[in-house]
Amino acid sequence: MLSGFQSEMSSVNDGQYIYHFVKQHLLNDTFTNGSTVSTENRSTEIESCQVGNKSSNSLESKAQSEATTINQYSEMISSGISVIIMIVLGPMTDRIGRKFLLVWNVSMLLIGMSIRTYVVYNSMNVYLVLISSVFNGLSGTHYTYDLASSGIMADTTSKDKQRSFVMILYTSANGIGFFLAQIITGYSIHYFGYLPQYFMCAGILFILNISIVVFLKEQRPKPAKHNVKVCSVSLKSQIWSMITDANIGNRKHIFSWLFVFILLKLSGTAYAPISNLYKLGWPFCWSSERIGWYGAGLSIAECIFAPLIIAILHRCTPDEIILQISNISSIVCYMAYGLAMNNWMLYTVIGIGVIRDSGETIVNAILSRKVNSDKQGVLFSNMAVIDSAVRVIGIAAFSDVYKQTRPIFKGMVFLVMGGLVLLSSLMALLFTCIYGCDPAQKLWKKHKIDVEITKENKNVVNS
């Protein structure tokens, strides 16, 4: 929960701080210190946004464009480096141990957060936050932490329902962390500025690091020592086994559904940073508190109501059909965002998009069934690498789409995202028609009923 809390707080705070810094710089205001940004300053900023005249719209477009560029560079640096880290460390989790992976991840994040805090504290050029993105990338971002955590849960639980229950608790704890981070960050920005959140995130990472080093025991036995050549061959075989290993499963099915996964992932990579900037700008001009409560509402919907809806659908519907329902929810959600002209249209997204993010999870489940049971680790480590690589492409592409189309039509980028989801939905429908649903999840089973008709019963029937 602490990891999810600090990750969400840092993400929300970064987006709003960068936008505020850029806009204040364009307004030629004196930006003295991140901790002394006054509430009146932000209120004036909101009022200037709400004016909506030609000069304020021009300033708004410049601020949105530059803030998007900084966010784009930051995400591309961290995600680009994390691809390499995941390629190297992901398949080697069993060999190097879960504890080492967690310590590496949290230590790199702590160094990056310390740099970011120093930049904000001294009101230095906002582009210097990109230095911290290098260390975020070296950490492997959240992929490394989740991979190590999943490994620990697998090592310490049995294969029955206990493991599923623990993983659900892990996901729920992260959801609670996201919910609290959204609300606390919103009010903290309003009353205290942007700096306290960075100190809080750095403190949480420091506590996490100490706790892992002192209290966490490595569950995996130490592997036998191998020379560098043997380790290199083993690493290559694990990385490329999804392509070269004929025993992994039906590769035709796997690559088909991987294509669906890539399209779905691509559509949502830049949604969070762009949507926050979108809400900060005209005609919405939202405050940090409103963004916080809105994000908290989305977190509750996605972490509590979405699993309940999926669980109910699972009782009567196969995954392939649930995927189509989730994609419809996502498409309508993006359309509502793109066409929104007032606040209530954005609020409808919370209800409409409850299960919009469930599509990726459903595709993961479909892929897991296509892969042999002894190759599940290979599948998910390779998917983490694909996920990170797609994130780099998606953020670069959609950030440029937002910058180029915003002066013409502010919500165009969300309609493009929805178009990608529609394409993935059509491809998923095509593959479902070709390959069919997995027989293991057929819901209406035929039961053989033996009926014995005795002479007495036969007479009764004839009469």
Short mmCIF file of C-alpha atoms in Angstrom, two decimals:
data_model
loop_
_atom_site.label_atom_id
_atom_site.label_comp_id
_atom_site.label_asym_id
_atom_site.label_seq_id
_atom_site.Cartn_x
_atom_site.Cartn_y
_atom_site.Cartn_z
CA MET A 1 0.00 0.00 0.00
CA LEU A 2 2.86 2.40 0.82
CA SER A 3 4.47 1.77 -2.56
CA GLY A 4 1.20 2.45 -4.39
CA PHE A 5 0.57 5.53 -2.23
CA GLN A 6 3.92 7.17 -2.97
CA SER A 7 3.81 6.23 -6.66
CA GLU A 8 0.37 7.82 -7.15
CA MET A 9 1.22 10.88 -5.04
CA SER A 10 4.41 11.48 -7.00
CA SER A 11 2.63 11.09 -10.35
CA VAL A 12 -0.25 13.45 -9.49
CA ASN A 13 2.05 16.02 -7.88
CA ASP A 14 4.53 15.97 -10.78
CA GLY A 15 1.90 16.68 -13.43
CA GLN A 16 0.38 19.62 -11.57
CA TYR A 17 3.73 21.08 -10.44
CA ILE A 18 5.18 21.06 -13.97
CA TYR A 19 2.06 22.70 -15.42
CA HIS A 20 2.00 25.32 -12.64
CA PHE A 21 5.72 26.10 -13.02
CA VAL A 22 5.41 26.52 -16.79
CA LYS A 23 2.32 28.72 -16.55
CA GLN A 24 3.85 30.95 -13.86
CA HIS A 25 6.99 31.27 -15.96
CA LEU A 26 4.92 32.32 -18.98
CA LEU A 27 3.03 34.84 -16.84
CA ASN A 28 6.42 36.29 -15.77
CA ASP A 29 5.48 35.88 -12.12
CA THR A 30 8.16 35.49 -9.47
CA PHE A 31 8.39 31.82 -8.64
CA THR A 32 10.37 31.84 -5.43
CA ASN A 33 10.04 28.42 -3.85
CA GLY A 34 7.95 25.29 -4.34
CA SER A 35 6.95 25.38 -0.68
CA THR A 36 5.75 28.97 -0.78
CA VAL A 37 3.36 28.86 -3.72
CA SER A 38 0.34 30.55 -2.21
CA THR A 39 -3.28 29.51 -2.45
CA GLU A 40 -4.08 32.98 -3.85
CA ASN A 41 -1.59 32.38 -6.67
CA ARG A 42 -3.37 29.18 -7.66
CA SER A 43 -6.78 30.85 -7.31
CA THR A 44 -5.62 33.61 -9.67
CA GLU A 45 -4.38 30.93 -12.04
CA ILE A 46 -7.81 29.25 -12.05
CA GLU A 47 -9.56 32.60 -12.54
CA SER A 48 -7.33 33.45 -15.52
CA CYS A 49 -8.14 30.03 -16.97
CA GLN A 50 -11.89 30.61 -16.57
CA VAL A 51 -11.77 33.94 -18.44
CA GLY A 52 -11.47 32.06 -21.73
CA ASN A 53 -10.53 35.10 -23.87
CA LYS A 54 -8.11 35.06 -26.80
CA SER A 55 -5.00 36.04 -24.80
CA SER A 56 -5.67 33.57 -21.99
CA ASN A 57 -6.35 30.78 -24.50
CA SER A 58 -3.04 31.51 -26.21
CA LEU A 59 -1.22 31.37 -22.89
CA GLU A 60 -3.11 28.21 -21.96
CA SER A 61 -2.10 26.49 -25.22
CA LYS A 62 1.57 27.38 -24.69
CA ALA A 63 1.53 26.16 -21.08
CA GLN A 64 -0.25 22.92 -22.01
CA SER A 65 2.16 22.30 -24.89
CA GLU A 66 5.32 22.86 -22.86
CA ALA A 67 4.07 20.87 -19.85
CA THR A 68 3.12 17.99 -22.18
CA THR A 69 6.61 18.08 -23.70
CA ILE A 70 8.30 17.87 -20.28
CA ASN A 71 6.02 15.01 -19.20
CA GLN A 72 6.69 13.31 -22.53
CA TYR A 73 10.48 13.49 -22.12
CA SER A 74 10.27 12.34 -18.51
CA GLU A 75 8.12 9.29 -19.30
CA MET A 76 10.15 8.37 -22.39
CA ILE A 77 13.43 8.48 -20.44
CA SER A 78 12.18 6.41 -17.51
CA SER A 79 10.23 3.92 -19.66
CA GLY A 80 13.00 3.60 -22.25
CA ILE A 81 15.63 2.73 -19.65
CA SER A 82 13.22 0.44 -17.79
CA VAL A 83 12.82 -1.68 -20.96
CA ILE A 84 16.53 -2.54 -20.79
CA ILE A 85 16.36 -3.16 -17.03
CA MET A 86 13.37 -5.48 -17.43
CA ILE A 87 15.08 -7.38 -20.26
CA VAL A 88 18.10 -8.00 -18.04
CA LEU A 89 16.56 -8.39 -14.57
CA GLY A 90 13.08 -9.73 -15.40
CA PRO A 91 14.03 -13.24 -16.55
CA MET A 92 16.76 -13.42 -13.87
CA THR A 93 14.40 -12.94 -10.90
CA ASP A 94 14.74 -16.55 -9.77
CA ARG A 95 18.53 -16.36 -10.07
CA ILE A 96 19.28 -13.06 -8.30
CA GLY A 97 16.50 -13.24 -5.69
CA ARG A 98 13.43 -11.15 -4.92
CA LYS A 99 15.04 -9.16 -2.10
CA PHE A 100 17.87 -7.84 -4.27
CA LEU A 101 15.33 -6.78 -6.92
CA LEU A 102 13.22 -4.87 -4.36
CA VAL A 103 16.24 -3.15 -2.78
CA TRP A 104 17.52 -2.14 -6.24
CA ASN A 105 14.12 -0.78 -7.26
CA VAL A 106 13.42 1.23 -4.11
CA SER A 107 17.02 2.55 -3.87
CA MET A 108 16.97 3.92 -7.43
CA LEU A 109 13.52 5.46 -6.86
CA LEU A 110 14.79 7.08 -3.64
CA ILE A 111 17.77 8.66 -5.45
CA GLY A 112 15.45 9.94 -8.19
CA MET A 113 12.97 11.35 -5.68
CA SER A 114 15.78 13.07 -3.73
CA ILE A 115 16.96 14.81 -6.91
CA ARG A 116 13.42 15.88 -7.75
CA THR A 117 12.88 17.23 -4.24
CA TYR A 118 16.13 19.24 -4.45
CA VAL A 119 15.09 20.75 -7.81
CA VAL A 120 11.66 21.79 -6.48
CA TYR A 121 13.03 23.08 -3.16
CA ASN A 122 15.48 25.38 -4.94
CA SER A 123 13.00 26.37 -7.69
CA MET A 124 15.47 25.28 -10.35
CA ASN A 125 14.64 24.90 -14.04
CA VAL A 126 11.83 22.37 -14.32
CA TYR A 127 13.69 20.48 -17.07
CA LEU A 128 16.17 19.32 -14.41
CA VAL A 129 13.54 16.88 -13.13
CA LEU A 130 14.51 14.79 -16.16
CA ILE A 131 17.67 13.78 -14.29
CA SER A 132 15.52 12.00 -11.75
CA SER A 133 13.74 10.19 -14.59
CA VAL A 134 17.03 8.43 -15.39
CA PHE A 135 17.08 6.87 -11.92
CA ASN A 136 13.38 6.03 -12.15
CA GLY A 137 14.19 4.15 -15.34
CA LEU A 138 17.15 2.37 -13.72
CA SER A 139 14.79 1.17 -11.00
CA GLY A 140 12.69 -0.63 -13.60
CA THR A 141 9.75 1.57 -12.48
CA HIS A 142 6.73 -0.23 -10.99
CA TYR A 143 7.26 -3.30 -13.20
CA THR A 144 10.26 -4.45 -11.18
CA TYR A 145 8.51 -3.92 -7.84
CA ASP A 146 5.38 -5.78 -8.98
CA LEU A 147 7.45 -8.62 -10.46
CA ALA A 148 9.42 -9.10 -7.23
CA SER A 149 6.28 -8.82 -5.09
CA SER A 150 4.48 -11.41 -7.21
CA GLY A 151 7.46 -13.72 -6.85
CA ILE A 152 7.44 -13.34 -3.06
CA MET A 153 3.72 -14.10 -2.91
CA ALA A 154 4.24 -17.18 -5.08
CA ASP A 155 7.13 -18.35 -2.86
CA THR A 156 5.26 -17.93 0.43
CA THR A 157 1.79 -19.25 -0.46
CA SER A 158 0.40 -22.57 -1.62
CA LYS A 159 -1.08 -23.07 -5.09
CA ASP A 160 -4.66 -23.22 -3.83
CA LYS A 161 -7.04 -20.33 -3.16
CA GLN A 162 -4.63 -18.89 -0.57
CA ARG A 163 -2.38 -17.53 -3.34
CA SER A 164 -5.28 -15.92 -5.21
CA PHE A 165 -6.54 -14.37 -1.97
CA VAL A 166 -3.11 -12.89 -1.14
CA MET A 167 -2.78 -11.44 -4.66
CA ILE A 168 -6.24 -9.90 -4.39
CA LEU A 169 -5.20 -8.34 -1.06
CA TYR A 170 -2.06 -6.95 -2.71
CA THR A 171 -4.10 -5.36 -5.51
CA SER A 172 -6.69 -4.02 -3.05
CA ALA A 173 -3.96 -2.53 -0.84
CA ASN A 174 -2.53 -0.69 -3.86
CA GLY A 175 -6.04 0.54 -4.68
CA ILE A 176 -6.44 1.95 -1.16
CA GLY A 177 -3.04 3.61 -1.55
CA PHE A 178 -4.11 5.24 -4.83
CA PHE A 179 -7.39 6.43 -3.28
CA LEU A 180 -5.69 8.06 -0.26
CA ALA A 181 -2.90 9.56 -2.37
CA GLN A 182 -5.35 11.32 -4.69
CA ILE A 183 -7.27 13.02 -1.86
CA ILE A 184 -4.25 13.89 0.32
CA THR A 185 -2.28 15.27 -2.64
CA GLY A 186 -5.17 17.46 -3.77
CA TYR A 187 -5.64 19.13 -0.39
CA SER A 188 -1.91 19.27 0.36
CA ILE A 189 -1.23 21.16 -2.89
CA HIS A 190 -4.05 23.59 -2.08
CA TYR A 191 -2.89 24.42 1.44
CA PHE A 192 0.88 23.79 1.46
CA GLY A 193 2.12 23.87 -2.15
CA TYR A 194 4.01 21.15 -4.01
CA LEU A 195 7.13 20.55 -1.92
CA PRO A 196 5.72 18.59 1.10
CA GLN A 197 4.55 15.76 -1.17
CA TYR A 198 8.08 15.22 -2.47
CA PHE A 199 9.46 15.06 1.07
CA MET A 200 6.69 12.62 1.99
CA CYS A 201 7.43 10.36 -1.00
CA ALA A 202 11.17 10.39 -0.27
CA GLY A 203 10.46 9.51 3.38
CA ILE A 204 8.19 6.60 2.41
CA LEU A 205 10.82 5.23 0.01
CA PHE A 206 13.50 5.49 2.72
CA ILE A 207 11.31 3.60 5.22
CA LEU A 208 10.48 0.96 2.60
CA ASN A 209 14.15 0.45 1.80
CA ILE A 210 15.16 0.03 5.44
CA SER A 211 12.24 -2.32 6.08
CA ILE A 212 13.14 -4.54 3.11
CA VAL A 213 16.81 -4.74 4.11
CA VAL A 214 16.13 -5.45 7.80
CA PHE A 215 12.92 -7.51 7.87
CA LEU A 216 12.50 -9.25 4.51
CA LYS A 217 14.07 -12.70 4.28
CA GLU A 218 14.98 -14.17 0.92
CA GLN A 219 12.71 -17.17 0.30
CA ARG A 220 14.49 -18.55 -2.74
CA PRO A 221 17.48 -20.90 -2.17
CA LYS A 222 20.74 -19.56 -3.51
CA PRO A 223 21.36 -20.99 -6.99
CA ALA A 224 24.59 -22.76 -7.89
CA LYS A 225 27.29 -20.45 -9.21
CA HIS A 226 27.75 -20.39 -12.97
CA ASN A 227 30.34 -18.72 -15.12
CA VAL A 228 29.50 -15.60 -17.14
CA LYS A 229 29.12 -17.52 -20.41
CA VAL A 230 26.57 -19.97 -18.95
CA CYS A 231 24.56 -17.11 -17.38
CA SER A 232 24.60 -15.18 -20.67
CA VAL A 233 23.28 -18.18 -22.63
CA SER A 234 20.62 -18.79 -19.95
CA LEU A 235 19.54 -15.14 -20.08
CA LYS A 236 19.23 -15.14 -23.88
CA SER A 237 17.25 -18.37 -23.85
CA GLN A 238 14.79 -16.97 -21.30
CA ILE A 239 14.35 -13.70 -23.18
CA TRP A 240 13.72 -15.24 -26.60
CA SER A 241 12.03 -18.47 -25.48
CA MET A 242 8.60 -16.97 -26.23
CA ILE A 243 9.61 -16.83 -29.91
CA THR A 244 11.96 -19.80 -30.22
CA ASP A 245 10.50 -22.37 -27.82
CA ALA A 246 7.99 -24.58 -29.62
CA ASN A 247 6.83 -26.05 -26.30
CA ILE A 248 5.57 -22.78 -24.89
CA GLY A 249 2.10 -23.34 -26.38
CA ASN A 250 0.17 -22.51 -29.52
CA ARG A 251 2.34 -19.66 -30.77
CA LYS A 252 -0.13 -18.65 -33.47
CA HIS A 253 -2.78 -18.02 -30.83
CA ILE A 254 -0.26 -16.37 -28.48
CA PHE A 255 0.99 -13.85 -31.07
CA SER A 256 -2.56 -13.06 -32.18
CA TRP A 257 -3.66 -12.18 -28.65
CA LEU A 258 -0.38 -10.35 -27.98
CA PHE A 259 -1.31 -8.06 -30.87
CA VAL A 260 -4.64 -7.33 -29.15
CA PHE A 261 -2.77 -6.66 -25.88
CA ILE A 262 -0.37 -4.21 -27.59
CA LEU A 263 -3.24 -2.23 -29.16
CA LEU A 264 -5.07 -2.04 -25.81
CA LYS A 265 -1.94 -1.02 -23.92
CA LEU A 266 -1.00 1.55 -26.55
CA SER A 267 -4.36 3.28 -26.23
CA GLY A 268 -4.04 3.87 -22.47
CA THR A 269 -0.34 4.66 -21.96
CA ALA A 270 -0.62 8.47 -22.01
CA TYR A 271 -4.17 8.71 -20.64
CA ALA A 272 -3.30 9.65 -17.03
CA PRO A 273 -0.83 12.55 -17.63
CA ILE A 274 -2.80 13.99 -20.56
CA SER A 275 -6.18 13.75 -18.81
CA ASN A 276 -4.84 15.69 -15.79
CA LEU A 277 -3.53 18.48 -18.02
CA TYR A 278 -6.84 18.39 -19.90
CA LYS A 279 -8.80 18.97 -16.67
CA LEU A 280 -6.46 21.77 -15.53
CA GLY A 281 -7.10 23.71 -18.74
CA TRP A 282 -10.11 25.54 -20.17
CA PRO A 283 -13.10 24.98 -20.11
CA PHE A 284 -12.79 22.91 -16.92
CA CYS A 285 -10.06 24.78 -14.97
CA TRP A 286 -10.17 22.26 -12.12
CA SER A 287 -8.44 22.84 -8.80
CA SER A 288 -6.07 20.31 -7.22
CA GLU A 289 -8.77 19.28 -4.70
CA ARG A 290 -11.31 18.53 -7.42
CA ILE A 291 -8.75 16.51 -9.39
CA GLY A 292 -7.92 14.63 -6.18
CA TRP A 293 -11.53 13.68 -5.43
CA TYR A 294 -12.13 12.76 -9.07
CA GLY A 295 -9.07 10.50 -9.10
CA ALA A 296 -10.17 8.96 -5.80
CA GLY A 297 -13.59 8.19 -7.28
CA LEU A 298 -11.97 6.49 -10.27
CA SER A 299 -9.72 4.45 -7.95
CA ILE A 300 -12.70 3.22 -5.92
CA ALA A 301 -14.65 2.36 -9.09
CA GLU A 302 -11.74 0.46 -10.66
CA CYS A 303 -10.49 -1.32 -7.51
CA ILE A 304 -13.80 -2.25 -5.85
CA PHE A 305 -16.71 -2.15 -8.31
CA ALA A 306 -14.83 -3.40 -11.39
CA PRO A 307 -13.75 -6.72 -9.75
CA LEU A 308 -17.33 -7.27 -8.53
CA ILE A 309 -18.77 -6.69 -12.01
CA ILE A 310 -16.17 -8.97 -13.60
CA ALA A 311 -16.85 -11.66 -10.98
CA ILE A 312 -20.59 -11.54 -11.77
CA LEU A 313 -19.97 -11.65 -15.53
CA HIS A 314 -17.63 -14.62 -15.08
CA ARG A 315 -20.54 -16.71 -13.81
CA CYS A 316 -22.35 -16.54 -17.12
CA THR A 317 -19.94 -15.17 -19.76
CA PRO A 318 -16.54 -16.29 -21.16
CA ASP A 319 -13.51 -13.98 -21.09
CA GLU A 320 -13.70 -13.23 -24.81
CA ILE A 321 -17.18 -11.70 -24.40
CA ILE A 322 -16.22 -9.86 -21.19
CA LEU A 323 -13.33 -8.33 -23.15
CA GLN A 324 -15.80 -6.91 -25.68
CA ILE A 325 -17.94 -5.43 -22.87
CA SER A 326 -14.84 -3.88 -21.29
CA ASN A 327 -13.77 -2.43 -24.64
CA ILE A 328 -17.22 -0.89 -25.21
CA SER A 329 -16.94 0.73 -21.77
CA SER A 330 -13.49 2.07 -22.70
CA ILE A 331 -14.60 3.43 -26.10
CA VAL A 332 -17.61 5.26 -24.63
CA CYS A 333 -15.37 6.61 -21.86
CA TYR A 334 -12.86 8.06 -24.35
CA MET A 335 -15.69 9.55 -26.43
CA ALA A 336 -17.17 11.23 -23.33
CA TYR A 337 -13.75 12.67 -22.49
CA GLY A 338 -13.06 13.85 -26.01
CA LEU A 339 -16.45 15.51 -26.51
CA ALA A 340 -16.78 16.92 -22.97
CA MET A 341 -17.61 20.62 -22.76
CA ASN A 342 -18.62 20.79 -19.08
CA ASN A 343 -17.90 19.11 -15.76
CA TRP A 344 -20.83 16.70 -15.64
CA MET A 345 -19.65 14.97 -18.82
CA LEU A 346 -16.33 14.19 -17.10
CA TYR A 347 -18.19 12.87 -14.03
CA THR A 348 -20.10 10.39 -16.20
CA VAL A 349 -16.77 8.78 -17.09
CA ILE A 350 -16.51 7.38 -13.54
CA GLY A 351 -19.69 5.38 -14.08
CA ILE A 352 -19.22 4.59 -17.77
CA GLY A 353 -15.58 3.56 -17.46
CA VAL A 354 -15.79 1.30 -14.39
CA ILE A 355 -14.44 -1.72 -16.25
CA ARG A 356 -12.56 0.09 -19.02
CA ASP A 357 -9.14 -0.96 -17.62
CA SER A 358 -10.20 -4.59 -17.14
CA GLY A 359 -9.50 -5.42 -20.79
CA GLU A 360 -5.75 -5.81 -20.27
CA THR A 361 -6.32 -8.16 -17.33
CA ILE A 362 -8.75 -10.26 -19.39
CA VAL A 363 -6.22 -10.52 -22.26
CA ASN A 364 -3.58 -11.58 -19.72
CA ALA A 365 -5.89 -14.36 -18.54
CA ILE A 366 -6.56 -15.47 -22.14
CA LEU A 367 -2.83 -15.52 -22.91
CA SER A 368 -2.10 -17.41 -19.70
CA ARG A 369 -4.43 -20.21 -20.84
CA LYS A 370 -2.70 -20.33 -24.23
CA VAL A 371 0.72 -20.90 -22.60
CA ASN A 372 1.82 -24.15 -20.98
CA SER A 373 1.77 -24.19 -17.17
CA ASP A 374 5.58 -24.41 -16.86
CA LYS A 375 6.06 -21.33 -19.09
CA GLN A 376 3.89 -18.84 -17.20
CA GLY A 377 6.89 -16.96 -15.76
CA VAL A 378 8.40 -16.58 -19.23
CA LEU A 379 5.10 -15.20 -20.53
CA PHE A 380 4.66 -12.52 -17.88
CA SER A 381 8.31 -11.40 -17.82
CA ASN A 382 8.18 -11.00 -21.62
CA MET A 383 4.86 -9.16 -21.37
CA ALA A 384 6.37 -6.75 -18.84
CA VAL A 385 9.09 -5.92 -21.37
CA ILE A 386 6.49 -5.47 -24.14
CA ASP A 387 4.37 -3.34 -21.78
CA SER A 388 7.29 -1.02 -21.03
CA ALA A 389 8.34 -0.75 -24.69
CA VAL A 390 4.77 0.03 -25.80
CA ARG A 391 4.60 2.71 -23.11
CA VAL A 392 7.54 4.58 -24.67
CA ILE A 393 5.89 4.53 -28.11
CA GLY A 394 2.44 5.44 -26.79
CA ILE A 395 3.59 8.39 -24.69
CA ALA A 396 5.68 9.80 -27.56
CA ALA A 397 2.85 9.42 -30.07
CA PHE A 398 -0.11 10.62 -28.00
CA SER A 399 1.78 13.53 -26.45
CA ASP A 400 2.50 14.81 -29.95
CA VAL A 401 -1.12 14.25 -30.99
CA TYR A 402 -2.29 16.26 -27.95
CA LYS A 403 0.12 19.13 -28.62
CA GLN A 404 -0.72 19.35 -32.34
CA THR A 405 -4.52 18.96 -32.12
CA ARG A 406 -5.27 20.85 -28.88
CA PRO A 407 -5.49 24.33 -30.49
CA ILE A 408 -7.97 22.91 -33.04
CA PHE A 409 -9.96 20.38 -31.01
CA LYS A 410 -8.95 19.82 -27.37
CA GLY A 411 -10.36 16.31 -27.01
CA MET A 412 -9.11 14.84 -30.31
CA VAL A 413 -6.41 12.76 -28.58
CA PHE A 414 -9.05 10.85 -26.58
CA LEU A 415 -11.01 10.03 -29.73
CA VAL A 416 -7.79 8.63 -31.25
CA MET A 417 -7.31 6.50 -28.11
CA GLY A 418 -10.86 5.25 -28.45
CA GLY A 419 -10.20 4.40 -32.11
CA LEU A 420 -7.30 2.15 -31.08
CA VAL A 421 -9.52 0.36 -28.55
CA LEU A 422 -12.12 -0.14 -31.29
CA LEU A 423 -9.44 -1.67 -33.54
CA SER A 424 -8.27 -4.00 -30.76
CA SER A 425 -11.90 -4.98 -30.11
CA LEU A 426 -12.45 -5.86 -33.77
CA MET A 427 -9.24 -7.90 -33.85
CA ALA A 428 -10.24 -9.72 -30.65
CA LEU A 429 -13.64 -10.49 -32.16
CA LEU A 430 -11.96 -11.83 -35.31
CA PHE A 431 -9.62 -14.10 -33.31
CA THR A 432 -12.54 -15.31 -31.19
CA CYS A 433 -14.46 -16.24 -34.33
CA ILE A 434 -11.41 -18.04 -35.78
CA TYR A 435 -10.10 -19.81 -32.68
CA GLY A 436 -13.28 -19.95 -30.60
CA CYS A 437 -13.54 -19.61 -26.83
CA ASP A 438 -11.36 -21.76 -24.59
CA PRO A 439 -13.23 -25.06 -23.96
CA ALA A 440 -12.06 -24.99 -20.34
CA GLN A 441 -14.35 -22.04 -19.60
CA LYS A 442 -17.55 -23.27 -21.27
CA LEU A 443 -20.30 -22.33 -18.91
CA TRP A 444 -23.20 -24.49 -20.05
CA LYS A 445 -22.00 -28.09 -19.86
CA LYS A 446 -23.86 -31.01 -21.32
CA HIS A 447 -24.65 -33.62 -18.73
CA LYS A 448 -25.32 -37.23 -19.64
CA ILE A 449 -28.60 -38.36 -18.11
CA ASP A 450 -29.40 -42.05 -18.00
CA VAL A 451 -33.13 -42.71 -17.97
CA GLU A 452 -34.32 -46.22 -17.31
CA ILE A 453 -37.88 -46.94 -18.47
CA THR A 454 -39.38 -49.90 -16.72
CA LYS A 455 -42.31 -51.92 -18.01
CA GLU A 456 -44.62 -50.27 -15.50
CA ASN A 457 -43.50 -46.75 -16.53
CA LYS A 458 -43.90 -47.62 -20.18
CA ASN A 459 -47.46 -48.68 -19.62
CA VAL A 460 -48.14 -45.42 -17.80
CA VAL A 461 -46.71 -43.41 -20.68
CA ASN A 462 -48.70 -45.34 -23.30
CA SER A 463 -51.91 -44.80 -21.42
#
